[in-house]
Short mmCIF file of C-alpha atoms and ligand atoms in Angstrom, two decimals:
data_model
loop_
_atom_site.label_atom_id
_atom_site.label_comp_id
_atom_site.label_asym_id
_atom_site.label_seq_id
_atom_site.Cartn_x
_atom_site.Cartn_y
_atom_site.Cartn_z
CA MET X 554 122.50 93.98 85.38
CA ASN X 555 124.71 94.14 82.08
CA ASN X 556 127.40 96.87 81.60
CA SER X 557 125.62 99.19 80.37
CA GLY X 558 123.04 99.17 83.09
CA VAL X 559 119.93 97.30 81.46
CA LEU X 560 118.35 94.48 84.08
CA ARG X 561 117.49 91.06 82.12
CA MET X 562 114.05 90.54 83.25
CA ALA X 563 111.56 87.94 82.61
CA VAL X 564 107.80 87.53 83.19
CA VAL X 565 105.70 84.75 84.91
CA GLY X 566 102.41 84.98 84.62
CA CYS X 567 101.08 85.83 80.94
CA GLY X 568 97.60 86.90 81.96
CA TYR X 569 95.68 89.81 81.94
CA PHE X 570 98.33 91.83 83.85
CA GLY X 571 101.42 89.90 83.18
CA GLU X 572 100.97 90.80 79.48
CA LYS X 573 101.09 94.85 80.30
CA HIS X 574 103.89 93.70 82.59
CA ALA X 575 105.76 92.66 79.19
CA ASP X 576 104.65 95.27 77.19
CA ILE X 577 106.12 97.46 79.56
CA ILE X 578 109.07 96.23 80.40
CA GLY X 579 109.48 96.12 76.74
CA GLN X 580 109.63 99.67 76.40
CA LEU X 581 112.00 100.25 78.94
CA SER X 582 115.35 102.26 78.48
CA ASN X 583 116.66 100.37 81.46
CA ALA X 584 115.47 96.67 80.61
CA GLU X 585 114.99 94.01 78.38
CA LEU X 586 112.57 91.33 78.40
CA VAL X 587 114.14 88.01 77.73
CA ALA X 588 111.44 85.41 78.65
CA VAL X 589 108.07 84.83 78.99
CA CYS X 590 106.30 81.88 81.51
CA ASP X 591 103.39 80.21 82.47
CA LYS X 592 102.31 77.12 83.45
CA ASN X 593 99.71 77.53 80.36
CA TRP X 594 101.80 76.77 77.46
CA GLU X 595 99.27 78.60 74.79
CA ALA X 596 99.48 81.82 76.95
CA ALA X 597 103.24 82.08 76.89
CA LYS X 598 103.90 81.04 73.59
CA ARG X 599 101.36 83.77 72.31
CA LEU X 600 102.83 86.39 74.30
CA ALA X 601 106.56 85.35 73.68
CA GLN X 602 105.37 85.82 69.93
CA ARG X 603 104.18 88.88 70.30
CA THR X 604 106.82 90.99 72.38
CA SER X 605 109.87 88.87 70.51
CA CYS X 606 111.21 86.71 73.58
CA LYS X 607 111.63 82.91 74.87
CA ALA X 608 108.99 81.19 76.25
CA TYR X 609 108.69 78.67 79.20
CA GLU X 610 106.12 76.69 80.97
CA ASP X 611 108.36 76.08 83.94
CA ILE X 612 109.84 78.12 85.76
CA GLU X 613 112.92 76.41 86.99
CA GLU X 614 113.74 75.64 83.63
CA MET X 615 113.77 79.10 82.52
CA LEU X 616 115.84 79.69 85.79
CA ALA X 617 118.25 77.36 84.59
CA LYS X 618 118.51 78.14 80.82
CA GLU X 619 118.56 82.40 80.80
CA GLN X 620 120.93 85.09 82.47
CA LEU X 621 118.46 86.81 84.18
CA ASP X 622 118.81 89.44 86.93
CA ALA X 623 115.19 90.31 87.62
CA VAL X 624 111.91 88.47 87.46
CA SER X 625 108.75 89.77 87.44
CA ILE X 626 105.84 87.55 88.91
CA ALA X 627 102.08 88.30 88.09
CA VAL X 628 100.57 84.85 88.55
CA SER X 629 96.82 84.46 90.18
CA GLU X 630 97.42 85.43 94.24
CA THR X 631 97.21 82.05 94.96
CA PHE X 632 100.37 80.95 93.25
CA HIS X 633 102.42 83.91 94.51
CA LEU X 634 104.67 81.52 96.86
CA ASP X 635 104.98 78.86 94.35
CA ALA X 636 106.34 81.18 91.80
CA VAL X 637 108.66 83.31 94.29
CA ARG X 638 109.89 80.19 95.91
CA PRO X 639 112.38 79.02 92.70
CA VAL X 640 113.39 82.41 91.78
CA ALA X 641 114.26 83.71 94.72
CA LYS X 642 116.22 80.28 95.61
CA ALA X 643 117.97 81.35 92.34
CA GLY X 644 119.16 84.66 93.45
CA LYS X 645 116.59 86.81 90.78
CA HIS X 646 115.56 89.93 91.83
CA ILE X 647 111.69 89.93 92.23
CA LEU X 648 108.77 92.60 91.40
CA LEU X 649 105.94 90.88 92.71
CA GLU X 650 102.21 92.02 91.64
CA LYS X 651 100.24 92.83 94.36
CA PRO X 652 98.88 91.57 96.89
CA ILE X 653 102.23 90.15 98.41
CA ALA X 654 100.08 87.29 99.31
CA ARG X 655 96.53 86.01 100.61
CA ASN X 656 97.51 85.50 103.87
CA THR X 657 100.28 86.55 106.47
CA GLU X 658 101.86 83.52 106.90
CA GLU X 659 102.15 83.29 103.10
CA ALA X 660 103.61 86.53 103.19
CA LEU X 661 106.05 86.27 106.03
CA GLU X 662 107.61 83.08 104.22
CA ILE X 663 107.78 85.22 100.79
CA VAL X 664 109.92 88.24 102.80
CA ARG X 665 111.86 85.03 104.86
CA LEU X 666 112.87 83.69 101.58
CA ALA X 667 113.86 86.98 100.11
CA GLU X 668 116.19 87.88 103.29
CA GLU X 669 117.81 84.39 102.92
CA ASN X 670 118.35 84.70 99.55
CA GLN X 671 119.57 88.39 100.01
CA ILE X 672 117.58 89.31 96.25
CA ARG X 673 115.46 92.35 96.23
CA LEU X 674 111.84 92.06 96.63
CA MET X 675 109.67 95.11 95.43
CA VAL X 676 105.37 94.68 95.78
CA GLY X 677 103.85 95.73 92.95
CA HIS X 678 101.77 98.66 94.45
CA VAL X 679 101.15 101.13 91.84
CA LEU X 680 99.68 104.02 93.44
CA LYS X 681 103.32 104.67 95.11
CA TRP X 682 104.19 105.39 91.39
CA ASP X 683 101.05 107.31 90.90
CA GLY X 684 102.46 111.08 90.23
CA ARG X 685 98.87 112.07 91.71
CA TYR X 686 99.55 109.61 94.93
CA GLN X 687 102.36 110.73 94.93
CA TYR X 688 102.35 114.39 94.99
CA THR X 689 99.11 114.13 97.73
CA ALA X 690 101.51 112.11 99.81
CA GLU X 691 103.98 114.89 100.09
CA ALA X 692 101.67 117.75 100.32
CA ILE X 693 100.61 116.23 103.59
CA ALA X 694 104.28 115.57 104.27
CA ARG X 695 104.86 119.29 104.07
CA GLY X 696 101.83 120.09 106.22
CA ASP X 697 100.33 122.21 103.32
CA LEU X 698 96.91 120.51 104.15
CA GLY X 699 96.88 121.34 107.54
CA GLU X 700 96.27 118.28 110.52
CA VAL X 701 94.47 115.59 108.05
CA ILE X 702 91.27 114.65 109.57
CA SER X 703 89.61 112.66 107.11
CA MET X 704 90.18 110.32 103.68
CA TYR X 705 87.89 108.95 101.53
CA LEU X 706 88.85 106.71 98.83
CA LYS X 707 86.97 104.88 96.44
CA ARG X 708 87.40 101.82 93.50
CA SER X 709 84.60 100.71 91.50
CA SER X 710 84.99 98.29 88.31
CA THR X 711 82.49 95.92 86.66
CA ASN X 712 81.40 92.98 87.81
CA GLY X 713 83.14 91.73 84.35
CA THR X 714 86.15 91.52 86.34
CA VAL X 715 84.67 89.02 88.77
CA LYS X 716 83.62 87.01 86.54
CA ARG X 717 86.75 86.87 84.88
CA LEU X 718 88.13 86.07 87.97
CA HIS X 719 85.43 83.46 88.83
CA GLY X 720 85.49 84.20 92.86
CA LYS X 721 89.05 83.58 93.07
CA ILE X 722 90.17 86.29 95.03
CA SER X 723 88.30 88.74 97.10
CA MET X 724 87.63 92.38 96.45
CA PHE X 725 90.13 93.54 99.10
CA HIS X 726 93.14 91.77 97.78
CA TYR X 727 92.15 92.35 94.30
CA MET X 728 91.17 96.32 94.02
CA GLY X 729 91.12 97.32 98.10
CA VAL X 730 95.07 96.86 98.55
CA HIS X 731 95.34 99.60 96.48
CA ASP X 732 93.45 101.94 98.42
CA PHE X 733 94.58 100.57 102.12
CA GLU X 734 98.21 101.32 101.03
CA ALA X 735 97.54 104.61 99.86
CA MET X 736 95.58 105.23 103.06
CA LEU X 737 98.07 104.25 105.10
CA THR X 738 100.91 106.07 103.25
CA PHE X 739 98.85 109.72 103.61
CA ALA X 740 98.18 109.07 107.08
CA GLU X 741 101.93 108.14 108.56
CA PRO X 742 102.97 107.86 111.18
CA ALA X 743 99.54 106.87 112.49
CA ARG X 744 98.44 103.70 112.63
CA PRO X 745 95.26 102.16 112.73
CA VAL X 746 93.37 101.02 115.74
CA LYS X 747 89.99 100.47 114.63
CA ALA X 748 88.12 98.87 111.53
CA TYR X 749 84.38 98.52 110.70
CA ALA X 750 83.01 96.78 107.05
CA GLN X 751 79.56 96.14 106.04
CA TRP X 752 78.79 94.75 102.66
CA VAL X 753 76.22 93.36 99.98
CA GLY X 754 76.01 90.93 98.12
CA LYS X 755 73.32 90.99 95.33
CA LYS X 756 74.60 90.92 91.98
CA ASN X 757 77.71 88.69 92.35
CA VAL X 758 76.43 85.88 94.27
CA PRO X 759 77.18 83.22 91.32
CA TYR X 760 80.81 84.31 91.23
CA ASN X 761 81.13 84.06 95.12
CA GLY X 762 81.73 87.32 95.48
CA LYS X 763 80.32 90.65 97.28
CA ASP X 764 79.17 93.52 95.15
CA THR X 765 80.12 96.38 97.36
CA VAL X 766 82.03 96.87 100.52
CA PHE X 767 82.07 99.90 102.89
CA ASN X 768 85.06 100.14 105.05
CA THR X 769 85.10 102.70 108.23
CA ILE X 770 88.62 102.82 109.66
CA THR X 771 89.98 105.35 113.02
CA PHE X 772 93.71 106.03 113.39
CA ASP X 773 95.57 106.62 116.67
CA ASN X 774 95.45 109.82 115.78
CA GLY X 775 91.82 110.11 115.63
CA ILE X 776 91.59 110.37 111.76
CA VAL X 777 88.75 108.93 109.87
CA ALA X 778 88.96 107.05 106.98
CA CYS X 779 86.38 105.66 104.48
CA ILE X 780 87.24 103.16 101.48
CA GLN X 781 84.31 102.26 99.37
CA LEU X 782 84.96 99.37 97.24
CA CYS X 783 82.46 98.13 94.68
CA TRP X 784 82.76 95.82 91.54
CA ALA X 785 79.14 95.60 90.37
CA LEU X 786 78.74 98.35 87.48
CA PRO X 787 77.25 97.10 84.57
CA GLU X 788 79.63 95.66 82.16
CA GLY X 789 80.06 98.21 79.21
CA SER X 790 79.20 101.04 81.64
CA LEU X 791 81.98 103.60 83.37
CA ASP X 792 84.24 100.72 83.51
CA PHE X 793 86.77 101.90 86.37
CA VAL X 794 85.86 104.33 88.91
CA ALA X 795 88.64 105.65 91.42
CA CYS X 796 88.82 108.65 93.69
CA ALA X 797 90.71 110.07 96.83
CA GLU X 798 89.85 113.15 98.97
CA VAL X 799 91.97 114.01 101.54
CA VAL X 800 90.92 116.97 104.09
CA GLY X 801 92.90 118.79 106.33
CA THR X 802 92.54 121.61 109.05
CA LYS X 803 94.22 124.04 106.01
CA GLY X 804 93.38 121.92 102.84
CA ALA X 805 92.02 119.24 100.94
CA SER X 806 93.02 117.22 97.71
CA TYR X 807 91.03 115.94 95.65
CA ILE X 808 92.02 112.99 92.84
CA ASP X 809 89.86 111.58 90.20
CA VAL X 810 91.65 109.08 88.35
CA LYS X 811 88.98 109.53 85.16
CA ASP X 812 90.20 113.22 84.63
CA GLN X 813 93.77 112.31 85.28
CA GLY X 814 94.42 115.30 87.65
CA LEU X 815 94.91 116.59 91.16
CA SER X 816 93.42 119.65 92.72
CA ILE X 817 94.95 121.09 96.33
CA TYR X 818 92.81 123.94 97.75
CA ARG X 819 94.71 125.82 100.82
CA GLU X 820 93.12 127.84 103.25
CA GLU X 821 95.42 131.28 102.80
CA ALA X 822 95.54 134.81 104.29
CA SER X 823 94.16 136.21 100.85
CA GLY X 824 91.61 133.43 100.49
CA ILE X 825 91.43 130.06 99.10
CA SER X 826 94.20 129.05 96.96
CA ARG X 827 93.30 126.23 94.16
CA ALA X 828 96.19 123.83 92.14
CA HIS X 829 95.04 122.35 89.63
CA LEU X 830 97.87 119.61 88.63
CA LEU X 831 97.37 118.16 85.28
CA ALA X 832 100.15 117.35 82.59
CA GLY X 833 102.68 117.82 85.40
CA ILE X 834 101.98 115.37 87.26
CA LEU X 835 100.62 112.99 84.07
CA ARG X 836 103.01 110.16 84.44
CA THR X 837 102.61 107.48 81.60
CA CYS X 838 102.85 103.59 82.42
CA THR X 839 106.07 103.73 81.03
CA TRP X 840 107.75 106.56 82.97
CA GLN X 841 106.38 105.13 86.08
CA ALA X 842 107.75 102.01 85.43
CA GLU X 843 110.85 103.12 84.74
CA ARG X 844 111.17 105.61 87.73
CA ARG X 845 110.52 102.31 89.63
CA ASN X 846 113.17 100.32 88.16
CA GLN X 847 115.51 103.54 89.03
CA SER X 848 114.30 103.71 92.47
CA PHE X 849 114.65 100.27 92.47
CA CYS X 850 118.30 100.20 91.55
CA GLU X 851 119.16 103.61 93.80
CA LYS X 852 117.37 102.08 96.87
CA TYR X 853 119.20 98.56 96.50
CA PRO X 854 122.82 99.62 94.90
CA GLU X 855 124.53 96.61 93.86
CA ARG X 856 126.31 94.66 96.45
N1 NAD Y 299 98.23 96.43 89.97
C1 NAD Y 299 97.67 96.30 89.29
O1 NAD Y 299 96.88 97.16 89.12
C2 NAD Y 299 96.85 94.90 89.12
C3 NAD Y 299 95.99 95.12 88.25
C4 NAD Y 299 95.40 93.36 87.71
C5 NAD Y 299 96.01 92.31 88.31
N2 NAD Y 299 97.05 92.47 89.39
C6 NAD Y 299 97.71 91.39 89.95
O2 NAD Y 299 98.33 90.52 88.56
C7 NAD Y 299 98.16 89.07 89.26
C8 NAD Y 299 97.98 88.36 88.36
O3 NAD Y 299 96.52 88.80 87.57
P1 NAD Y 299 95.94 88.37 86.24
O4 NAD Y 299 94.33 89.10 86.61
O5 NAD Y 299 96.70 88.63 85.36
O6 NAD Y 299 95.49 86.89 86.50
P2 NAD Y 299 95.24 85.99 85.27
O7 NAD Y 299 94.25 84.82 85.72
O8 NAD Y 299 94.82 86.65 84.27
O9 NAD Y 299 96.50 85.32 84.92
C9 NAD Y 299 97.54 84.54 86.13
C10 NAD Y 299 98.04 83.32 85.16
O10 NAD Y 299 99.01 83.28 85.56
C11 NAD Y 299 99.25 81.77 85.37
N3 NAD Y 299 100.02 80.99 86.18
C12 NAD Y 299 99.30 81.05 87.62
N4 NAD Y 299 100.72 80.29 88.27
C13 NAD Y 299 101.56 79.97 88.28
C14 NAD Y 299 102.67 79.05 87.79
N5 NAD Y 299 102.83 78.75 89.14
N6 NAD Y 299 103.80 79.35 87.21
C15 NAD Y 299 103.49 80.28 85.94
N7 NAD Y 299 101.86 80.78 85.47
C16 NAD Y 299 101.60 80.55 86.32
C17 NAD Y 299 97.92 81.52 84.97
O11 NAD Y 299 97.85 80.56 84.27
C18 NAD Y 299 97.52 82.66 84.48
O12 NAD Y 299 98.04 82.57 82.56
C19 NAD Y 299 97.44 89.19 90.55
O13 NAD Y 299 98.30 89.30 91.81
C20 NAD Y 299 96.77 90.22 90.67
O14 NAD Y 299 96.12 90.67 91.93
C21 NAD Y 299 97.39 93.83 89.18
#
């Protein structure tokens, strides 16, 4: 970090989501986008030109030539470990896109590399930085909803996503990881003890993808949760749908990502109260990223 507290950052992976990382880092007051890197040289060059930074097609070369504090890794899931290894060994802090890896062995190796090289590693679970999901987690922890009874989380996308990914990754890893992370946060400190899933695959068979999966999860304190995932919506229709409902013994919380709001209903002596939070918790991506960087620095102060 330079004297004015600005993180010098690079983005590895200039595809669909790496572009968003680069754009947002470019807008932050506490970060500077120094370089982008992609093994597809054309993709790296195009993004570097648009964001006015340097382009590389080799991670090692970029690490050798640039003075960096942190690297945002947004390569395809298959290559997370390959991209993390040189960056961690160079001692650069990492923001790694979700899911951390495709399997437990790779995930543990990524954590081991971070510990061995004493770098800070954060996985990009975006709902942790979404005001509505944060506020719900805080309301549950305060006991505003009473004892949690059930949770229902849903995420749907069009089959355009499946076509773009060519069956490279499952819908659990690509979409479901967000809702599973939120569900575990909402249920804390309870832990899941049983899971049952049922899927249907009719439309996305040519892309090696399931259409929908319904998951039922039971926790050790009796909470029951359902996570419904689907990526078979017609292209050009709703595009993206996500919601979360948490029901407790004294209240309930509803998030609808499309309307940008959050409603909390509570049973009180005078009747039912409803708080609908919109502007108060509506956060832009830039705000979230600034908070994330700030929290990243606060949580891990300079050694
Ligand atoms: N947080 C979210 O909401 C969200 C949304 C979409 C994608 N993602 C995540 O972002 C990551 C990237 O997904 P995407 O949809 O942008 O994929 P993508 O296929 O569009 O882009 C990946 C890019 O990485 C490059 N690449 C692969 N291996 C590389 C390597 N070793 N070195 C340099 N470049 C390499 C590829 O050439 C490609 O340009 C995935 O982990 C995905 O799950 C997160």
